GROMACS .gro file of C-alpha atoms in nm:
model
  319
    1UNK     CA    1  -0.403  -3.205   1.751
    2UNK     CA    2  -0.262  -2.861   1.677
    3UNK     CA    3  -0.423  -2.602   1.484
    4UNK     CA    4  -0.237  -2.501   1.134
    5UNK     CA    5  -0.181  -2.112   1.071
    6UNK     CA    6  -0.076  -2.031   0.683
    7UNK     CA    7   0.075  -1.690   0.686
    8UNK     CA    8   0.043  -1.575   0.307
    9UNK     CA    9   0.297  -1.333   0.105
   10UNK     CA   10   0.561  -1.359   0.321
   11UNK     CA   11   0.788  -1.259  -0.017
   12UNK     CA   12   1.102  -1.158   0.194
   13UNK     CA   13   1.101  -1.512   0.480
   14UNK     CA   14   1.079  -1.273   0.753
   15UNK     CA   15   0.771  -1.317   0.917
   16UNK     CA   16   0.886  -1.594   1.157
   17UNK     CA   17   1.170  -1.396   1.280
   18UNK     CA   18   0.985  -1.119   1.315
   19UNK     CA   19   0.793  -1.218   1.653
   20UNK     CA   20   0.827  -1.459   1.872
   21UNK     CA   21   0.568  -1.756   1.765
   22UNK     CA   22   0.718  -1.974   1.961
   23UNK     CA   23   0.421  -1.878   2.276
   24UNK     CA   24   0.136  -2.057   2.009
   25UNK     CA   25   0.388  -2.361   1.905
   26UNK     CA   26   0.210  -2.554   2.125
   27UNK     CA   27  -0.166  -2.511   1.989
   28UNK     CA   28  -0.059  -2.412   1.626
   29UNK     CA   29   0.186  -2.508   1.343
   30UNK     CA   30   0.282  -2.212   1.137
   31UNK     CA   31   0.381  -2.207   0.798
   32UNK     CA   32   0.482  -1.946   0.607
   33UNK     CA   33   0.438  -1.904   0.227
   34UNK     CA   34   0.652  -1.712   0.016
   35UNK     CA   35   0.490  -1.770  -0.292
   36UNK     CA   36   0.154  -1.525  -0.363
   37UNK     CA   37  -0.110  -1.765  -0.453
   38UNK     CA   38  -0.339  -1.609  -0.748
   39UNK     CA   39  -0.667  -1.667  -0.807
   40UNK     CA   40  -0.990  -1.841  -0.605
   41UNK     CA   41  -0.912  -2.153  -0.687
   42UNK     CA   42  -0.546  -2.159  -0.604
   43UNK     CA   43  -0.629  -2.017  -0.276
   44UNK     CA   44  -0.905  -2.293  -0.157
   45UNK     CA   45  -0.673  -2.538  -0.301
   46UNK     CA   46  -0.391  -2.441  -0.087
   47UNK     CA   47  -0.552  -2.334   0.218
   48UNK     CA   48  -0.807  -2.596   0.271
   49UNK     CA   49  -0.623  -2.790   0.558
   50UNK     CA   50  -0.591  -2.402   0.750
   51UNK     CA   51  -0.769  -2.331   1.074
   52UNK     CA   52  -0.576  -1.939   1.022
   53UNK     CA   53  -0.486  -1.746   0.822
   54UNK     CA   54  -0.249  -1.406   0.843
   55UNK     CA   55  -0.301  -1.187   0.555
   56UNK     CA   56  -0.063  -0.932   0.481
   57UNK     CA   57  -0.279  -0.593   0.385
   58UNK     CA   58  -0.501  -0.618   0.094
   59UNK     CA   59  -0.320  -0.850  -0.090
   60UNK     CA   60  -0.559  -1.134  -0.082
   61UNK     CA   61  -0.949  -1.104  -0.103
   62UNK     CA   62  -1.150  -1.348   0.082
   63UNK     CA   63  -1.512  -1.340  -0.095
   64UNK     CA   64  -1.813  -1.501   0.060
   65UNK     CA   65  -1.755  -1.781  -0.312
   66UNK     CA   66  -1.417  -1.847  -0.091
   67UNK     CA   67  -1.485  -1.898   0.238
   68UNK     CA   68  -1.726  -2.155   0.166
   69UNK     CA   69  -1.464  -2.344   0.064
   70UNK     CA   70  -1.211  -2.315   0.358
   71UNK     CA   71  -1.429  -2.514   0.591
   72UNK     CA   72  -1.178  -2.574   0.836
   73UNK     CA   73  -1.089  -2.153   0.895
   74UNK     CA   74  -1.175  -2.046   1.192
   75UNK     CA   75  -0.963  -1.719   1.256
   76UNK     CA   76  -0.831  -1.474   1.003
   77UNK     CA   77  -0.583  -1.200   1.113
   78UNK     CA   78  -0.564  -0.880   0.874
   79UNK     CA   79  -0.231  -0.660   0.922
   80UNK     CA   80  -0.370  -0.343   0.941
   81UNK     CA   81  -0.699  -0.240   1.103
   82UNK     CA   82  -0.876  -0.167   0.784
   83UNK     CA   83  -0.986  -0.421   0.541
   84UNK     CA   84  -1.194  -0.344   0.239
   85UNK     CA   85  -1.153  -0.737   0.050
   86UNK     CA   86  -1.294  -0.969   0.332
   87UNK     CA   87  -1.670  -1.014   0.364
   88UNK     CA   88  -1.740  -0.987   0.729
   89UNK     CA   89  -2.112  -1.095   0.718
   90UNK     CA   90  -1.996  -1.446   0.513
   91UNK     CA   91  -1.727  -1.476   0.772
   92UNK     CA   92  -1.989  -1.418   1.053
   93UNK     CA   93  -2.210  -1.636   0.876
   94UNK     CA   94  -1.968  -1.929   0.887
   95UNK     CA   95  -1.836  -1.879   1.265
   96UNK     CA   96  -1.489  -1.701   1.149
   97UNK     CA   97  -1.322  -1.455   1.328
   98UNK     CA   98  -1.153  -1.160   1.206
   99UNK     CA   99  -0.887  -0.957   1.379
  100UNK     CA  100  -0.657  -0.737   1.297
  101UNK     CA  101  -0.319  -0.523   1.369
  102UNK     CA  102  -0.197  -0.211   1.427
  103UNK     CA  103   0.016  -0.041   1.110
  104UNK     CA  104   0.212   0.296   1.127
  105UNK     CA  105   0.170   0.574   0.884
  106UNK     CA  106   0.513   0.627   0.877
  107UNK     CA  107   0.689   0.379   0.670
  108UNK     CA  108   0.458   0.535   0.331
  109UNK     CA  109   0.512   0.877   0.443
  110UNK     CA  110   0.885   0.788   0.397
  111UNK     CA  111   0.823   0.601   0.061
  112UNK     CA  112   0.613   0.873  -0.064
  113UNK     CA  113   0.929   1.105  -0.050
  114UNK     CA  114   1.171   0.898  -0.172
  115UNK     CA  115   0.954   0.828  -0.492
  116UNK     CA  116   0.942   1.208  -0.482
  117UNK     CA  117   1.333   1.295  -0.477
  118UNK     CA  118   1.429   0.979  -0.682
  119UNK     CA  119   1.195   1.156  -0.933
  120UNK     CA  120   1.302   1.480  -0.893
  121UNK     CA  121   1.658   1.421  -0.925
  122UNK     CA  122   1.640   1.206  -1.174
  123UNK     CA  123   1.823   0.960  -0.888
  124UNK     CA  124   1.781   0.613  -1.107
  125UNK     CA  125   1.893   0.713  -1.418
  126UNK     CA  126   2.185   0.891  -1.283
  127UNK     CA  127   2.242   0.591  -1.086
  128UNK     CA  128   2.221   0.352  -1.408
  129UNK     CA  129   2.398   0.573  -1.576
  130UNK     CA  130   2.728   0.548  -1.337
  131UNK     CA  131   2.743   0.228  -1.325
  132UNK     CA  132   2.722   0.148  -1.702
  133UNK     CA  133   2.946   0.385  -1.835
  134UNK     CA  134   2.685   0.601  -1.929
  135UNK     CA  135   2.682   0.972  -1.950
  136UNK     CA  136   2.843   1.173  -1.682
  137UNK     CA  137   2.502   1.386  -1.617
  138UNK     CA  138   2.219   1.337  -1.829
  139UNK     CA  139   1.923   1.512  -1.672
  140UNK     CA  140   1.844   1.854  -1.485
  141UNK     CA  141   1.678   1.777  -1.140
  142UNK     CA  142   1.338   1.974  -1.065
  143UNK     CA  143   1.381   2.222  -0.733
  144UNK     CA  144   1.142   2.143  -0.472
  145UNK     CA  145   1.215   2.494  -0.273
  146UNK     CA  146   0.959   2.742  -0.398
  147UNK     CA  147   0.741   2.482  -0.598
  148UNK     CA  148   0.398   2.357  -0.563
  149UNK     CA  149   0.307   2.019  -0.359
  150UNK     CA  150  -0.058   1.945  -0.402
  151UNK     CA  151  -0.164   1.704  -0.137
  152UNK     CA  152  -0.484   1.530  -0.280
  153UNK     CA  153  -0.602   1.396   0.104
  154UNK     CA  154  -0.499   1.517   0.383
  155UNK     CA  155  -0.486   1.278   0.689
  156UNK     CA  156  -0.272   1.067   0.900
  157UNK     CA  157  -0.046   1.002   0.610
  158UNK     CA  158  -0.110   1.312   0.361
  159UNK     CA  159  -0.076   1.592   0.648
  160UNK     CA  160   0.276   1.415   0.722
  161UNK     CA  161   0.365   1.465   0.412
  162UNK     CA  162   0.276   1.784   0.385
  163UNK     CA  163   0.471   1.897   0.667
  164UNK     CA  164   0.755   1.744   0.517
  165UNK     CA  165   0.694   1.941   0.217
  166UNK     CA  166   0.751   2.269   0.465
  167UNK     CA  167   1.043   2.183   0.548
  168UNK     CA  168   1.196   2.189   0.191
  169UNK     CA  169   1.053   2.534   0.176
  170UNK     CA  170   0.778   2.431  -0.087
  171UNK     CA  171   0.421   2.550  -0.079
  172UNK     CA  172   0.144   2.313   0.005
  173UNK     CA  173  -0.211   2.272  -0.118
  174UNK     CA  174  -0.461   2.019  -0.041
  175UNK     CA  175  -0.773   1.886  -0.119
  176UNK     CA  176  -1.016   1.610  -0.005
  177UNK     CA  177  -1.378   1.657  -0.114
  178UNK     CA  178  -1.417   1.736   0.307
  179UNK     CA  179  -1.144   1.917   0.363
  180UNK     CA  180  -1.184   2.260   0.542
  181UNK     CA  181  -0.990   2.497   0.597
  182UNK     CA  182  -0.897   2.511   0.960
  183UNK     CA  183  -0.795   2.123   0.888
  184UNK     CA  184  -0.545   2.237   0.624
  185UNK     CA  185  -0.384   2.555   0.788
  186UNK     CA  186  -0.304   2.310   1.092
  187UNK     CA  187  -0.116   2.092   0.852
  188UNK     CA  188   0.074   2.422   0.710
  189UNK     CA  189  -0.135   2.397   0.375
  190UNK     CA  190  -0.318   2.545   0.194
  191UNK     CA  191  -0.715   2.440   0.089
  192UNK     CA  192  -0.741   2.428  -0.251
  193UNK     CA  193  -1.084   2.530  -0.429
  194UNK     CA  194  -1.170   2.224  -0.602
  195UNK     CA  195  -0.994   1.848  -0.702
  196UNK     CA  196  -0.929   2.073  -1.024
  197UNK     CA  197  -0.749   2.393  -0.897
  198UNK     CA  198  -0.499   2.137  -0.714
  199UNK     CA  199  -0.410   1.971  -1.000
  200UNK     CA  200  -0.384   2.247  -1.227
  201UNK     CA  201  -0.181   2.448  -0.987
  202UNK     CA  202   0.047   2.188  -0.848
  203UNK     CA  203   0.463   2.092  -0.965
  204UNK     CA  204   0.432   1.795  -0.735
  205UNK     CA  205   0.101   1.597  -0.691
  206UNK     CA  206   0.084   1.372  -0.413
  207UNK     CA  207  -0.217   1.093  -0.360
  208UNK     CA  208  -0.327   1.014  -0.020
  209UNK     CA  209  -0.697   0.927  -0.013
  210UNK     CA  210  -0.834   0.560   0.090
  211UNK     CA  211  -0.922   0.310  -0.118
  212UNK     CA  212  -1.318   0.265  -0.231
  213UNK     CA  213  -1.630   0.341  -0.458
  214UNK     CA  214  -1.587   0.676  -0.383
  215UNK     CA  215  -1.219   0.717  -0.453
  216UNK     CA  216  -1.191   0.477  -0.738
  217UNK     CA  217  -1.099   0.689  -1.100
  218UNK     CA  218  -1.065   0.989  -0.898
  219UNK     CA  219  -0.751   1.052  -1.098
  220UNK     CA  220  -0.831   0.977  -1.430
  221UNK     CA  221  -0.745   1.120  -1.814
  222UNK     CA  222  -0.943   1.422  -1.810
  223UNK     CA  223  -0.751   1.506  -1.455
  224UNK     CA  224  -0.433   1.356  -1.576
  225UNK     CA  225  -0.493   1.645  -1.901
  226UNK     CA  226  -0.507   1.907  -1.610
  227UNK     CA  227  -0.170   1.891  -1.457
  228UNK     CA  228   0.136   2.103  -1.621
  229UNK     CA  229   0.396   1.852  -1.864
  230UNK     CA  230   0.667   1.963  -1.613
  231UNK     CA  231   0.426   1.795  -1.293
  232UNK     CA  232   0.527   1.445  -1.113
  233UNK     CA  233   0.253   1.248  -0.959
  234UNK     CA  234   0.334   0.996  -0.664
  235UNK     CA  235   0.087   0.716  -0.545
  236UNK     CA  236   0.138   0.563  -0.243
  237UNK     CA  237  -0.214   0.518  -0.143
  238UNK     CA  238  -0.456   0.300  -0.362
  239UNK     CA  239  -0.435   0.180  -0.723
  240UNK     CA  240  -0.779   0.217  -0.778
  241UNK     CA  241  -0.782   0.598  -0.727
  242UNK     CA  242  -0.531   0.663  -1.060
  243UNK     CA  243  -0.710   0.490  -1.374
  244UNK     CA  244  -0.375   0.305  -1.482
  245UNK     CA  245  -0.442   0.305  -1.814
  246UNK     CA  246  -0.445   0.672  -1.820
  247UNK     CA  247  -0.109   0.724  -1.625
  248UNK     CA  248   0.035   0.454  -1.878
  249UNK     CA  249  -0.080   0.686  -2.209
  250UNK     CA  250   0.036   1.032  -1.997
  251UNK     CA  251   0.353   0.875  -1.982
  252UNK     CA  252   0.410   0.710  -2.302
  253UNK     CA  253   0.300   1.058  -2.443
  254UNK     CA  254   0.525   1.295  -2.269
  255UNK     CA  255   0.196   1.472  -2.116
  256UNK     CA  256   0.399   1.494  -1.758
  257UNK     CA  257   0.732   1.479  -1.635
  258UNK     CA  258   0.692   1.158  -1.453
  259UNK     CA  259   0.489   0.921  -1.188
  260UNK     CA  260   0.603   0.769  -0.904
  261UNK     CA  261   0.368   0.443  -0.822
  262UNK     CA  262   0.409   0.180  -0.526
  263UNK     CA  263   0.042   0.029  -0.602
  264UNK     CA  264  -0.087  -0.154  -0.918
  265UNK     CA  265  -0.424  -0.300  -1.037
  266UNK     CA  266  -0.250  -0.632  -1.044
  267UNK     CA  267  -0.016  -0.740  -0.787
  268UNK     CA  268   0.225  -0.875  -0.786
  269UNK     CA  269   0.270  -0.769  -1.170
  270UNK     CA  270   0.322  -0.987  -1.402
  271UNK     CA  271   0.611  -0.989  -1.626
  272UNK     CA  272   0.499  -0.867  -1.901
  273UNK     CA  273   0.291  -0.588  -1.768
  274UNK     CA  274   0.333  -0.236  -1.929
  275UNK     CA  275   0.368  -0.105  -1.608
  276UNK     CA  276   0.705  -0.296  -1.594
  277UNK     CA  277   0.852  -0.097  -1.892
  278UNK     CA  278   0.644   0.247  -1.916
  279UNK     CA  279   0.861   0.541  -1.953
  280UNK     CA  280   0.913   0.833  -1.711
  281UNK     CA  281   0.806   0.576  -1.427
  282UNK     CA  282   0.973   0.514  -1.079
  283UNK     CA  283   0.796   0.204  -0.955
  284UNK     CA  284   0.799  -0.021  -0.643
  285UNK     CA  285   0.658  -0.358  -0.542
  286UNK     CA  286   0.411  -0.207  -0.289
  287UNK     CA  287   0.674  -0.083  -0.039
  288UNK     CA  288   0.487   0.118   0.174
  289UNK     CA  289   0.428  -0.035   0.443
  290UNK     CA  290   0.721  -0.295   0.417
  291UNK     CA  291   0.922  -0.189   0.696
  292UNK     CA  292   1.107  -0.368   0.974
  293UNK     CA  293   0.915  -0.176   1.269
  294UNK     CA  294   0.584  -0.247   1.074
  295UNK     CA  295   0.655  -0.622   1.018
  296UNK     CA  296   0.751  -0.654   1.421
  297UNK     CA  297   0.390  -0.516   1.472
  298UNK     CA  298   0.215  -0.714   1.251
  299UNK     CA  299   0.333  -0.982   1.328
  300UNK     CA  300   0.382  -0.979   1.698
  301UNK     CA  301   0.002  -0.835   1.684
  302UNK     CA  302  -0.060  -1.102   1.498
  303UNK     CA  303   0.040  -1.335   1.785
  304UNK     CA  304  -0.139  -1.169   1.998
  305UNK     CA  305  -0.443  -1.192   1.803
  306UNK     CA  306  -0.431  -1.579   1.768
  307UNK     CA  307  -0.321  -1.652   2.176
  308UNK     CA  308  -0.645  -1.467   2.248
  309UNK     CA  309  -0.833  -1.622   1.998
  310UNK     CA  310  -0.719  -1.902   2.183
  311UNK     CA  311  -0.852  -1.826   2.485
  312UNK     CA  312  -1.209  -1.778   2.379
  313UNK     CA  313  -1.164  -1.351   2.433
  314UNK     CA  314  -1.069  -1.231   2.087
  315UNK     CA  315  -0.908  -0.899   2.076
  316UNK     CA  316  -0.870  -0.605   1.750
  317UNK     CA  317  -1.199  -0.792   1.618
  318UNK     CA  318  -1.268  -0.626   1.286
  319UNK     CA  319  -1.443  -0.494   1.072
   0.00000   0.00000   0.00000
């Protein structure tokens, strides 16, 4: 009797053509679901007659309350290598495995610049605007030469950015509350003094910092009261770091330019979300890492992960 592998969120159908599963067909039946399934109780209902499971990021939580009740799960495979919603010791405790996938850094450094530009240059209501008839040019694009890009975390992802920032002759700062100074002169930046001075200071304010206690609210409304009214903030990186509420009354009160956001406390969103309608917003479904290289190595990883599971010798075993 085969094994049955559920491979959640896969919103676009595309995770079957993007690896070969055929090599498990033999020991496993795969289905895919395209539908996100909300909630604990949705989740046990519909996954109860899984041995695995492929998650797609952080999308789904698996709780200690929800494992107990997926007695058949045996493997779970995380895309990514870094998974802060699954509770390794309950998994441990009941005799799951979990494994993950590598993910490349460079589909969200991408992202993070085009929510930059589109924002910049005004590129969607320009857009709209052609296409309905609208006015022929209704807004004056911000110049990135010669302005400030404050990089609020500098690693794999944020010192990307910054370099890209270079190269349209802007001036970088960063911060990260370990950040020295020989770490940000090798990205081309500059350290900023303090969380504070960056914001103040920056035209452009980019978030790059991972998700967790110590992150969470680390953009909130007193820091939100610090940048400049002509200032755009992109985040790429974790919901929890921007207090949404905040960015939603910045915007609604003309207190900065404009966000750019590809992560949400909720997601998906729900229709009727403010976030959905807030004004001076460029917004995406959680794009970052959705690219076609990045879905060929999750998935192909994820493969990988479940033929050696397979053979008793488990390999990318997280956490």
């Amino acid at each position: 009797m085969r094994l049955r592998c559920a491979v959640l969120d896969d919103f676009q159908g595309v995770a079957a053509e993007s690896a070969d599963w055929s090599v498990v067909e033999d020991a496993v039946e795969v289905v895919a679901l395209r539908r996100h399934l909300e909630g604990e109780d949705a989740l046990a209902a519909a996954l109860a007659e899984y041995d695995i499971v492929v998650t797609l990021r952080e999308r789904v939580a698996f709780p200690g309350s929800l494992l107990a009740r997926l007695p058949r799960l045996k493997l779970i495979v995380a895309t990514g290598m870094r998974n802060t919603v699954i509770d390794y010791a309950a998994a441990e405790a009941r005799g799951i495995t979990v494994c993950g996938t590598q993910s490349s850094g460079t589909p969200p450094v991408e992202l993070t610049w085009a929510l930059l530009l589109g924002l910049a240059r005004g590129i969607v209501q320009e857009n709209t605007a052609l296409r309905t008839g609208g006015p022929w040019q209704s807004t004056v694009g911000a110049d990135l030469d010669g302005a400030r890009l404050g990089v609020l975390g500098l690693g794999r992802i944020g010192g990307r950015v910054a370099r890209v920032g270079l190269a349209f002759g802007m001036r970088v700062s960063a911060w990260s509350p370990r950040l020295t100074g020989e770490r940000a002169a090798a990205a081309g930046a500059e350290a900023a003094a303090s969380k504070e001075e960056l914001l103040a200071g920056s035209d452009f304010v980019t978030v790059h910092v991972p998700g967790g206690e110590r992150t969470r609210g680390l953009i909130g409304a007193a820091e939100l009261a610090l940048l400049k009214p002509t200032a755009y903030l992109v985040n790429t990186s974790r919901a929890s770091v921007v207090n949404q509420d905040a960015l939603l009354a910045a915007l609604h009160e003309g207190r900065i330019a404009g966000a750019g956001v590809d992560v949400f406390d909720i997601e998906p969103l729900p229709a009727g979300h403010p976030m959905r309608t807030a004004p001076r917003l460029l917004a995406t479904p959680h794009l970052g890492y959705v690219s076609r290289a990045n879905y060929r190595t999750y998935y192909t990883q994820a493969v990988e992960d479940i033929r050696a599971y397979l053979a008793g010798a488990p390999i990318r075993r997280l956490p």
